[in-house]
Short mmCIF file of C-alpha atoms in Angstrom, two decimals:
data_model
loop_
_atom_site.label_atom_id
_atom_site.label_comp_id
_atom_site.label_asym_id
_atom_site.label_seq_id
_atom_site.Cartn_x
_atom_site.Cartn_y
_atom_site.Cartn_z
CA MET A 1 -108.54 -95.01 5.36
CA ARG A 2 -106.88 -95.18 8.78
CA LEU A 3 -103.59 -93.78 7.48
CA LYS A 4 -105.41 -90.96 5.71
CA ALA A 5 -107.22 -89.96 8.90
CA ILE A 6 -104.01 -90.01 10.96
CA LEU A 7 -102.22 -87.86 8.39
CA TYR A 8 -105.17 -85.48 8.34
CA ALA A 9 -105.13 -85.15 12.14
CA SER A 10 -101.36 -84.67 12.20
CA LEU A 11 -101.53 -81.90 9.59
CA LEU A 12 -104.21 -79.94 11.44
CA SER A 13 -102.35 -80.37 14.75
CA PHE A 14 -99.17 -79.06 13.13
CA LEU A 15 -101.04 -76.02 11.78
CA ALA A 16 -102.42 -75.31 15.24
CA VAL A 17 -98.98 -75.43 16.86
CA THR A 18 -97.28 -73.25 14.23
CA ALA A 19 -100.06 -70.66 14.28
CA MET A 20 -99.10 -69.54 17.78
CA PRO A 21 -95.50 -68.40 17.22
CA ALA A 22 -96.51 -66.90 13.89
CA ALA A 23 -99.23 -64.83 15.53
CA ALA A 24 -96.75 -63.72 18.19
CA GLN A 25 -94.72 -61.91 15.55
CA PHE A 26 -97.55 -59.54 14.62
CA ASP A 27 -96.57 -57.06 17.33
CA ASN A 28 -97.22 -54.11 15.03
CA THR A 29 -100.85 -55.08 14.52
CA LEU A 30 -103.34 -53.07 16.56
CA ASN A 31 -105.52 -55.92 17.83
CA LEU A 32 -107.76 -53.54 19.79
CA PHE A 33 -107.82 -49.88 20.76
CA THR A 34 -108.15 -48.79 24.38
CA PRO A 35 -105.87 -46.55 26.48
CA TYR A 36 -106.15 -48.88 29.48
CA THR A 37 -103.71 -51.23 27.74
CA LEU A 38 -100.99 -48.62 28.24
CA TYR A 39 -100.44 -50.36 31.58
CA GLY A 40 -99.75 -53.93 32.65
CA VAL A 41 -99.85 -56.69 30.01
CA GLY A 42 -102.93 -55.42 28.16
CA ASN A 43 -106.53 -56.61 28.04
CA LEU A 44 -107.06 -60.27 28.93
CA ASN A 45 -109.06 -62.31 26.43
CA THR A 46 -111.92 -64.58 27.38
CA GLY A 47 -110.41 -67.30 25.18
CA GLY A 48 -112.06 -70.30 23.64
CA THR A 49 -113.84 -70.89 20.34
CA ALA A 50 -116.19 -68.54 18.53
CA ALA A 51 -119.14 -70.60 19.77
CA ALA A 52 -117.95 -70.24 23.37
CA GLY A 53 -117.48 -66.50 22.87
CA THR A 54 -121.17 -66.09 22.04
CA MET A 55 -121.94 -67.93 25.31
CA ALA A 56 -119.89 -65.38 27.34
CA GLY A 57 -116.96 -67.83 27.60
CA VAL A 58 -118.53 -70.35 30.00
CA GLY A 59 -116.89 -73.77 30.05
CA ALA A 60 -115.85 -75.06 33.50
CA ALA A 61 -118.75 -77.54 33.52
CA MET A 62 -119.30 -77.90 29.76
CA ARG A 63 -118.79 -81.30 28.11
CA SER A 64 -119.38 -82.21 24.47
CA ALA A 65 -118.35 -84.94 22.07
CA THR A 66 -118.93 -82.64 19.09
CA SER A 67 -117.27 -79.33 20.03
CA PHE A 68 -114.06 -78.17 21.71
CA ASN A 69 -113.96 -76.75 25.24
CA ALA A 70 -110.86 -74.60 25.91
CA VAL A 71 -111.69 -73.86 29.56
CA ASN A 72 -111.52 -77.25 31.28
CA PRO A 73 -109.10 -80.01 30.13
CA ALA A 74 -111.26 -82.62 31.86
CA SER A 75 -113.75 -82.15 29.00
CA TYR A 76 -111.30 -83.76 26.55
CA SER A 77 -112.41 -87.16 27.87
CA ALA A 78 -115.81 -86.58 26.22
CA ALA A 79 -114.25 -87.07 22.76
CA SER A 80 -115.97 -89.85 20.83
CA ALA A 81 -114.16 -92.81 19.36
CA GLN A 82 -113.17 -92.52 15.69
CA THR A 83 -113.83 -88.77 15.58
CA PHE A 84 -111.71 -85.66 15.16
CA ILE A 85 -112.66 -82.03 15.90
CA PHE A 86 -110.91 -79.05 14.34
CA SER A 87 -111.99 -75.49 15.22
CA PHE A 88 -110.85 -72.22 13.71
CA GLY A 89 -112.17 -68.79 14.60
CA MET A 90 -111.73 -65.10 13.79
CA GLN A 91 -112.77 -61.98 15.64
CA GLY A 92 -113.45 -58.39 14.62
CA GLN A 93 -113.77 -55.60 17.14
CA ASN A 94 -115.00 -52.01 17.02
CA ASP A 95 -114.12 -49.72 19.93
CA TYR A 96 -115.87 -46.45 20.68
CA LEU A 97 -113.93 -44.45 23.27
CA LYS A 98 -115.28 -41.52 25.22
CA SER A 99 -113.74 -39.29 27.88
CA LYS A 100 -114.64 -35.90 29.29
CA ASN A 101 -113.10 -34.00 26.37
CA TYR A 102 -112.41 -36.54 23.63
CA ARG A 103 -114.10 -39.19 21.51
CA SER A 104 -112.61 -41.67 19.05
CA SER A 105 -113.29 -45.01 17.37
CA HIS A 106 -111.23 -47.84 15.98
CA ASN A 107 -111.76 -51.27 14.43
CA ALA A 108 -109.49 -54.32 14.24
CA PHE A 109 -109.57 -57.92 13.03
CA ASN A 110 -107.56 -60.91 14.22
CA ILE A 111 -107.40 -64.70 14.57
CA ASN A 112 -109.28 -65.79 17.68
CA ASP A 113 -108.53 -69.49 18.11
CA VAL A 114 -107.20 -72.68 16.55
CA SER A 115 -107.95 -75.99 18.29
CA VAL A 116 -108.08 -79.75 17.79
CA GLN A 117 -109.49 -82.62 19.84
CA PHE A 118 -109.60 -86.40 19.42
CA ARG A 119 -109.65 -89.61 21.45
CA ILE A 120 -106.39 -91.44 22.08
CA ALA A 121 -107.78 -94.47 23.88
CA ASP A 122 -110.88 -95.56 25.77
CA LYS A 123 -111.83 -92.78 28.23
CA LEU A 124 -108.73 -90.77 27.27
CA GLY A 125 -108.90 -87.68 25.05
CA PHE A 126 -106.37 -85.17 23.75
CA GLY A 127 -106.87 -81.42 23.21
CA LEU A 128 -104.71 -78.71 21.68
CA SER A 129 -105.53 -75.02 21.29
CA VAL A 130 -103.90 -71.68 20.50
CA THR A 131 -105.58 -68.45 21.62
CA PRO A 132 -104.54 -64.86 22.37
CA TYR A 133 -103.96 -64.40 26.11
CA SER A 134 -103.67 -60.61 26.21
CA THR A 135 -103.74 -57.81 23.64
CA VAL A 136 -102.35 -54.28 23.63
CA GLY A 137 -103.44 -51.45 21.37
CA TYR A 138 -103.49 -47.70 21.91
CA LYS A 139 -102.49 -44.41 20.29
CA VAL A 140 -102.61 -41.32 22.48
CA SER A 141 -101.17 -37.85 21.83
CA PHE A 142 -101.48 -34.34 23.20
CA THR A 143 -99.83 -30.96 22.74
CA ASP A 144 -98.29 -28.83 25.47
CA MET A 145 -99.04 -25.16 24.77
CA SER A 146 -98.32 -23.83 28.26
CA SER A 147 -96.91 -20.35 28.82
CA ILE A 148 -93.48 -21.81 29.60
CA MET A 149 -93.27 -23.58 26.25
CA ALA A 150 -94.65 -20.59 24.36
CA GLU A 151 -91.20 -19.01 24.40
CA SER A 152 -89.63 -21.92 22.50
CA GLY A 153 -92.38 -23.72 20.59
CA THR A 154 -95.06 -26.36 20.84
CA VAL A 155 -94.24 -29.72 22.39
CA ARG A 156 -96.14 -32.76 21.18
CA TYR A 157 -96.22 -35.98 23.20
CA SER A 158 -97.37 -39.24 21.63
CA TYR A 159 -97.75 -42.75 23.04
CA SER A 160 -98.51 -45.96 21.15
CA GLY A 161 -98.52 -49.66 21.92
CA SER A 162 -99.23 -52.93 20.12
CA GLY A 163 -98.77 -56.68 20.41
CA GLY A 164 -99.77 -59.14 23.09
CA PHE A 165 -99.20 -62.57 24.58
CA ASN A 166 -100.44 -65.88 23.12
CA ARG A 167 -101.19 -69.11 24.94
CA LEU A 168 -100.77 -72.67 23.70
CA LYS A 169 -102.64 -75.43 25.55
CA ALA A 170 -101.93 -79.12 25.09
CA GLY A 171 -103.35 -81.69 27.45
CA LEU A 172 -105.19 -84.87 28.29
CA GLY A 173 -108.60 -85.59 29.76
CA TRP A 174 -109.27 -88.94 31.43
CA SER A 175 -112.36 -90.51 32.93
CA PRO A 176 -111.10 -92.95 35.62
CA PHE A 177 -114.63 -94.00 36.52
CA LYS A 178 -118.17 -93.35 35.36
CA ASN A 179 -119.34 -89.72 35.28
CA PHE A 180 -116.07 -88.33 36.67
CA SER A 181 -113.22 -86.85 34.62
CA VAL A 182 -109.90 -85.18 35.35
CA GLY A 183 -107.56 -83.33 33.01
CA VAL A 184 -104.29 -81.48 32.80
CA ASP A 185 -103.02 -78.90 30.31
CA MET A 186 -99.47 -77.83 29.62
CA LEU A 187 -99.54 -74.05 29.05
CA TYR A 188 -96.96 -72.25 26.95
CA TYR A 189 -96.96 -68.44 26.87
CA LEU A 190 -95.18 -66.62 24.07
CA GLY A 191 -95.35 -63.12 22.61
CA ASN A 192 -94.18 -59.55 22.99
CA ILE A 193 -95.55 -56.09 23.71
CA LYS A 194 -94.09 -52.99 22.11
CA ARG A 195 -94.59 -49.50 23.53
CA ILE A 196 -93.28 -46.26 22.03
CA SER A 197 -93.31 -42.79 23.58
CA GLU A 198 -92.09 -39.69 21.75
CA SER A 199 -91.74 -35.98 22.41
CA SER A 200 -91.03 -33.43 19.68
CA VAL A 201 -90.97 -29.65 19.36
CA SER A 202 -92.70 -27.84 16.50
CA ASP A 203 -93.63 -24.23 15.69
CA ILE A 204 -90.22 -23.21 17.00
CA VAL A 205 -89.99 -19.58 18.07
CA SER A 206 -86.19 -19.23 18.14
CA SER A 207 -84.14 -20.84 15.36
CA SER A 208 -80.88 -20.34 17.26
CA THR A 209 -81.59 -23.35 19.46
CA GLU A 210 -81.78 -26.93 18.20
CA TYR A 211 -84.62 -28.94 19.69
CA ARG A 212 -84.40 -32.71 19.52
CA THR A 213 -87.02 -35.39 19.22
CA VAL A 214 -86.71 -38.02 21.95
CA ARG A 215 -88.14 -41.48 21.24
CA THR A 216 -88.31 -44.27 23.82
CA THR A 217 -89.03 -47.84 22.70
CA ASP A 218 -89.93 -50.48 25.29
CA ARG A 219 -90.37 -54.12 24.41
CA ARG A 220 -91.43 -56.88 26.79
CA ARG A 221 -91.24 -60.55 25.81
CA ILE A 222 -92.66 -63.60 27.52
CA ASN A 223 -91.48 -67.19 27.04
CA THR A 224 -92.58 -69.44 29.85
CA VAL A 225 -94.56 -72.56 30.68
CA ASN A 226 -97.14 -73.40 33.31
CA PHE A 227 -99.93 -75.95 33.77
CA GLU A 228 -103.56 -76.16 34.77
CA VAL A 229 -105.63 -79.01 36.19
CA GLY A 230 -109.36 -79.56 35.93
CA ALA A 231 -112.11 -81.91 37.07
CA GLN A 232 -115.74 -82.51 36.14
CA TYR A 233 -118.49 -84.61 37.63
CA GLU A 234 -121.65 -85.28 35.66
CA TYR A 235 -124.78 -86.37 37.51
CA PRO A 236 -127.28 -88.02 35.11
CA LEU A 237 -130.99 -87.28 35.48
CA ARG A 238 -134.08 -88.76 33.89
CA GLY A 239 -134.95 -88.21 30.24
CA GLY A 240 -131.38 -87.83 29.01
CA ARG A 241 -130.73 -84.77 31.17
CA ALA A 242 -127.58 -84.22 33.21
CA PHE A 243 -126.23 -81.83 35.82
CA THR A 244 -122.47 -81.12 35.81
CA VAL A 245 -120.04 -79.38 38.14
CA GLY A 246 -116.51 -78.44 37.13
CA VAL A 247 -113.41 -76.71 38.45
CA VAL A 248 -110.12 -75.53 36.89
CA TYR A 249 -106.99 -74.30 38.68
CA GLU A 250 -103.80 -72.69 37.35
CA PRO A 251 -101.11 -72.04 39.99
CA LYS A 252 -99.00 -68.93 40.30
CA ARG A 253 -95.69 -69.14 38.47
CA LYS A 254 -92.73 -66.79 38.22
CA ALA A 255 -92.45 -65.61 34.60
CA ASP A 256 -90.25 -62.50 34.50
CA LEU A 257 -90.46 -60.68 31.18
CA ASP A 258 -87.41 -60.01 29.01
CA HIS A 259 -87.29 -56.23 28.80
CA THR A 260 -85.38 -53.97 26.41
CA ARG A 261 -85.44 -50.17 26.42
CA GLN A 262 -83.87 -47.88 23.88
CA ILE A 263 -83.92 -44.08 24.00
CA ILE A 264 -82.91 -42.20 20.86
CA SER A 265 -82.40 -38.46 20.58
CA GLU A 266 -82.82 -37.17 17.02
CA GLY A 267 -81.70 -33.78 15.74
CA SER A 268 -81.44 -32.13 12.38
CA SER A 269 -77.82 -33.20 11.98
CA ALA A 270 -77.44 -36.47 13.90
CA SER A 271 -79.10 -39.12 16.04
CA ASP A 272 -77.72 -40.38 19.33
CA ILE A 273 -78.58 -43.47 21.38
CA VAL A 274 -79.03 -42.15 24.89
CA LEU A 275 -79.86 -45.49 26.50
CA ASP A 276 -79.77 -49.11 25.36
CA LEU A 277 -80.83 -51.35 28.25
CA SER A 278 -81.74 -55.03 28.67
CA ASP A 279 -83.09 -56.40 31.93
CA LYS A 280 -85.99 -58.29 33.51
CA VAL A 281 -89.41 -56.97 34.49
CA GLY A 282 -91.02 -58.70 37.44
CA PHE A 283 -94.13 -60.63 36.42
CA ASP A 284 -95.87 -63.75 37.71
CA MET A 285 -98.61 -65.77 36.09
CA PRO A 286 -101.38 -65.29 38.67
CA HIS A 287 -103.31 -67.93 40.56
CA ARG A 288 -106.51 -68.67 38.68
CA LEU A 289 -109.57 -70.60 39.83
CA VAL A 290 -112.65 -71.22 37.68
CA ALA A 291 -115.67 -73.05 39.11
CA GLY A 292 -118.89 -73.72 37.27
CA ILE A 293 -122.14 -75.63 36.99
CA GLY A 294 -123.91 -76.90 33.91
CA TYR A 295 -127.26 -78.35 32.95
CA ARG A 296 -127.89 -80.31 29.76
CA THR A 297 -130.90 -81.79 27.97
CA ASP A 298 -131.30 -83.11 24.43
CA ARG A 299 -131.98 -79.58 23.19
CA LEU A 300 -130.70 -77.13 25.82
CA THR A 301 -127.31 -76.59 27.48
CA PHE A 302 -126.79 -73.99 30.20
CA GLY A 303 -123.63 -73.02 32.07
CA PHE A 304 -122.55 -70.65 34.83
CA ASP A 305 -118.91 -69.85 35.75
CA TYR A 306 -117.16 -67.90 38.46
CA ASP A 307 -113.61 -66.86 37.49
CA TYR A 308 -111.10 -65.59 40.08
CA GLN A 309 -107.57 -64.40 39.22
CA MET A 310 -105.12 -63.15 41.85
CA TRP A 311 -103.41 -60.25 40.04
CA LYS A 312 -102.54 -58.09 43.03
CA GLY A 313 -98.78 -58.00 43.48
CA VAL A 314 -97.81 -59.99 40.37
CA LEU A 315 -96.61 -56.96 38.34
CA ASP A 316 -93.39 -55.07 38.99
CA SER A 317 -94.67 -51.96 40.79
CA GLU A 318 -91.68 -49.84 39.76
CA LYS A 319 -91.56 -50.61 36.02
CA MET A 320 -95.22 -51.30 35.20
CA SER A 321 -97.20 -49.08 37.57
CA GLY A 322 -97.52 -46.03 35.30
CA GLY A 323 -96.19 -43.65 37.90
CA GLY A 324 -98.79 -44.53 40.53
CA LEU A 325 -101.83 -44.09 38.25
CA PHE A 326 -102.20 -47.85 37.70
CA GLU A 327 -102.31 -50.62 40.27
CA ALA A 328 -103.10 -54.29 39.67
CA ALA A 329 -106.17 -55.72 41.41
CA ASP A 330 -107.61 -59.21 41.80
CA MET A 331 -110.22 -60.14 39.20
CA HIS A 332 -113.68 -61.48 39.96
CA ASN A 333 -115.92 -62.37 37.01
CA VAL A 334 -119.21 -64.21 36.59
CA ARG A 335 -120.45 -65.63 33.28
CA ALA A 336 -123.68 -67.31 32.19
CA GLY A 337 -124.44 -68.77 28.78
CA PHE A 338 -126.74 -71.17 26.95
CA GLU A 339 -127.23 -72.90 23.62
CA TYR A 340 -130.47 -74.32 22.24
CA THR A 341 -131.11 -76.58 19.24
CA PRO A 342 -134.84 -77.11 18.47
CA ASN A 343 -134.38 -80.35 16.49
CA ARG A 344 -130.97 -81.26 15.12
CA TYR A 345 -132.41 -84.01 12.91
CA ASP A 346 -135.39 -82.16 11.42
CA ILE A 347 -135.48 -82.93 7.69
CA ARG A 348 -137.93 -80.19 6.68
CA GLN A 349 -137.10 -76.95 8.49
CA VAL A 350 -133.49 -75.85 8.30
CA MET A 351 -133.77 -73.28 11.08
CA LYS A 352 -134.72 -75.98 13.58
CA ARG A 353 -131.35 -77.65 12.97
CA TRP A 354 -129.50 -74.47 13.89
CA THR A 355 -128.05 -73.92 17.36
CA TYR A 356 -128.89 -70.61 19.04
CA ARG A 357 -126.60 -69.17 21.72
CA GLY A 358 -126.47 -66.29 24.16
CA GLY A 359 -124.65 -65.14 27.26
CA VAL A 360 -123.89 -62.37 29.73
CA ARG A 361 -120.81 -61.61 31.81
CA TYR A 362 -119.80 -59.06 34.42
CA GLY A 363 -116.75 -58.42 36.55
CA ASN A 364 -113.75 -56.23 37.19
CA THR A 365 -110.57 -56.18 35.15
CA TYR A 366 -107.19 -56.18 36.87
CA TYR A 367 -106.91 -52.42 36.24
CA THR A 368 -107.26 -50.02 39.16
CA MET A 369 -106.93 -46.44 37.86
CA ASN A 370 -106.79 -43.45 40.22
CA GLY A 371 -107.92 -45.79 42.98
CA LYS A 372 -111.01 -47.00 41.07
CA LYS A 373 -111.48 -50.57 39.84
CA ILE A 374 -112.29 -50.79 36.13
CA THR A 375 -115.27 -53.05 35.49
CA GLU A 376 -116.49 -54.71 32.31
CA CYS A 377 -119.89 -56.03 31.31
CA ALA A 378 -121.05 -57.62 28.06
CA MET A 379 -123.93 -59.44 26.40
CA SER A 380 -123.59 -61.82 23.44
CA VAL A 381 -125.80 -63.67 20.96
CA GLY A 382 -125.04 -66.04 18.09
CA PHE A 383 -125.93 -69.15 16.17
CA GLY A 384 -124.36 -72.23 14.64
CA ALA A 385 -125.52 -73.44 11.21
CA PRO A 386 -124.65 -77.03 10.22
CA LEU A 387 -123.11 -77.27 6.77
CA GLN A 388 -124.74 -80.64 6.07
CA ARG A 389 -127.83 -82.44 7.29
CA ASN A 390 -127.17 -84.72 10.29
CA SER A 391 -123.67 -83.28 10.58
CA PHE A 392 -121.90 -81.53 13.48
CA THR A 393 -119.67 -79.62 11.07
CA ALA A 394 -120.93 -76.05 11.33
CA VAL A 395 -120.19 -72.39 10.85
CA ASN A 396 -120.64 -70.29 13.99
CA PHE A 397 -121.44 -66.61 13.95
CA GLY A 398 -122.19 -64.16 16.74
CA ALA A 399 -121.76 -60.72 18.25
CA GLU A 400 -120.95 -59.30 21.65
CA VAL A 401 -121.69 -55.79 22.92
CA GLY A 402 -120.04 -54.53 26.08
CA ARG A 403 -118.57 -51.66 28.02
CA THR A 404 -115.33 -51.16 29.93
CA GLY A 405 -114.39 -48.29 32.22
CA THR A 406 -116.05 -45.17 33.50
CA LEU A 407 -116.17 -41.43 32.87
CA SER A 408 -115.61 -40.56 36.53
CA ARG A 409 -112.25 -39.45 37.98
CA GLY A 410 -111.03 -38.25 34.61
CA LEU A 411 -111.04 -41.77 33.09
CA SER A 412 -112.39 -43.04 29.76
CA ARG A 413 -115.16 -45.44 28.78
CA ASP A 414 -114.84 -48.01 26.01
CA THR A 415 -117.98 -49.33 24.33
CA PHE A 416 -117.07 -52.29 22.12
CA VAL A 417 -118.75 -54.52 19.58
CA ARG A 418 -117.14 -57.88 18.77
CA ILE A 419 -118.04 -60.07 15.82
CA TYR A 420 -117.23 -63.79 16.00
CA LEU A 421 -116.86 -66.09 13.01
CA GLY A 422 -115.78 -69.68 13.53
CA PHE A 423 -115.78 -73.09 11.89
CA ASN A 424 -116.25 -76.37 13.74
CA ILE A 425 -115.14 -79.29 11.56
CA PHE A 426 -116.28 -82.67 12.86
CA VAL A 427 -114.66 -85.65 11.11
CA THR A 428 -115.61 -89.30 11.63
CA GLN A 429 -113.00 -91.86 10.64
CA GLU A 430 -112.06 -95.41 11.58
CA TRP A 431 -108.76 -94.40 13.15
CA PHE A 432 -108.02 -97.14 15.62
CA ILE A 433 -109.62 -100.19 14.02
CA ARG A 434 -107.23 -103.08 13.48
CA HIS A 435 -108.22 -104.94 10.33
CA ARG A 436 -108.19 -108.72 10.72
CA PHE A 437 -108.39 -109.30 6.97
CA LYS A 438 -106.64 -107.52 4.12
#
């Protein structure tokens, strides 16, 4: 039985590790659709499991022996003996874009998270997770029909981008003394972003002149490591209640992106490579600090997080600024979420064994466009349904509705709806029991 459990844990851990580089290859998949991702490294993901997503992503002060917390590595110490947690989640997203003159919509579907957690020794837990860090997705085009171009033809400009960065976390959580835990995660960032811009002439007035199509392909790759540290202190109260405080810090780290640029000029008779360049684009993983508080009873868990990321100055201003339109800004975000289970062990009413979740979040992204900070707000709801009575194995489902951007200053507004679907598999096995008799 012990060997079977160890093999089972090893297999799921291997799947979690290999999922990250595999997902990094899907750079042609449009994971979302918003023109703001034309700049920088794309939209940053909240991260975490599907259950955490329906709680607005709170987690700095969250601790659980039955579910995975991707925010604070100190929570790994809460893992119970002889148990194993495997989480897998997917996410669908619908974007509804609106600007002064245009409207469009798009939908996408992607893997959201893969994670495992188990106890290594007394008061020492291990956690491993793979989640998207940032995503890029846009398709923008317009036609130049000015009086100057009317003498030659119509010029069409198109811009598209796809891909993103993924993050692997592997770490330990340790409780050196009662009610206090510390943790550390090794962070591995991998992935690439592909951007294509193209200009072509159509409806040509004069056939005596050959007009060429010019296509520029930019690709940025990241392959770097960093770390984060976390701590939690749980203050027990009467009646099985507890109050928890937590903090997580990731330091700034230089992580220049591998950059390739190719410009091709295509005509009716031949194609020429105008430029084929390889260099580095300046980029640093920003300082990040997450602080939170949590409150827990037998039925209710509540959490509040403040998330600060120092993005100002970490992007190469010359190669990633968008010609002065875009400027990176520090991020400030607040999140609040809860989950409530009426009676996990009720044998008559199934709905009382379900866990109900909700959350809200608000803050600014790292985008500053035309001198205006781009904010984002969202509200989420969801539930977790156990697959068996008296079991923590459950399917989690939820939705989030939010809005990014503004219609002022010629910008666009993105109203999005996200659907979360996740599975939390809780396995109990006698892993570390030494048999005295055979």
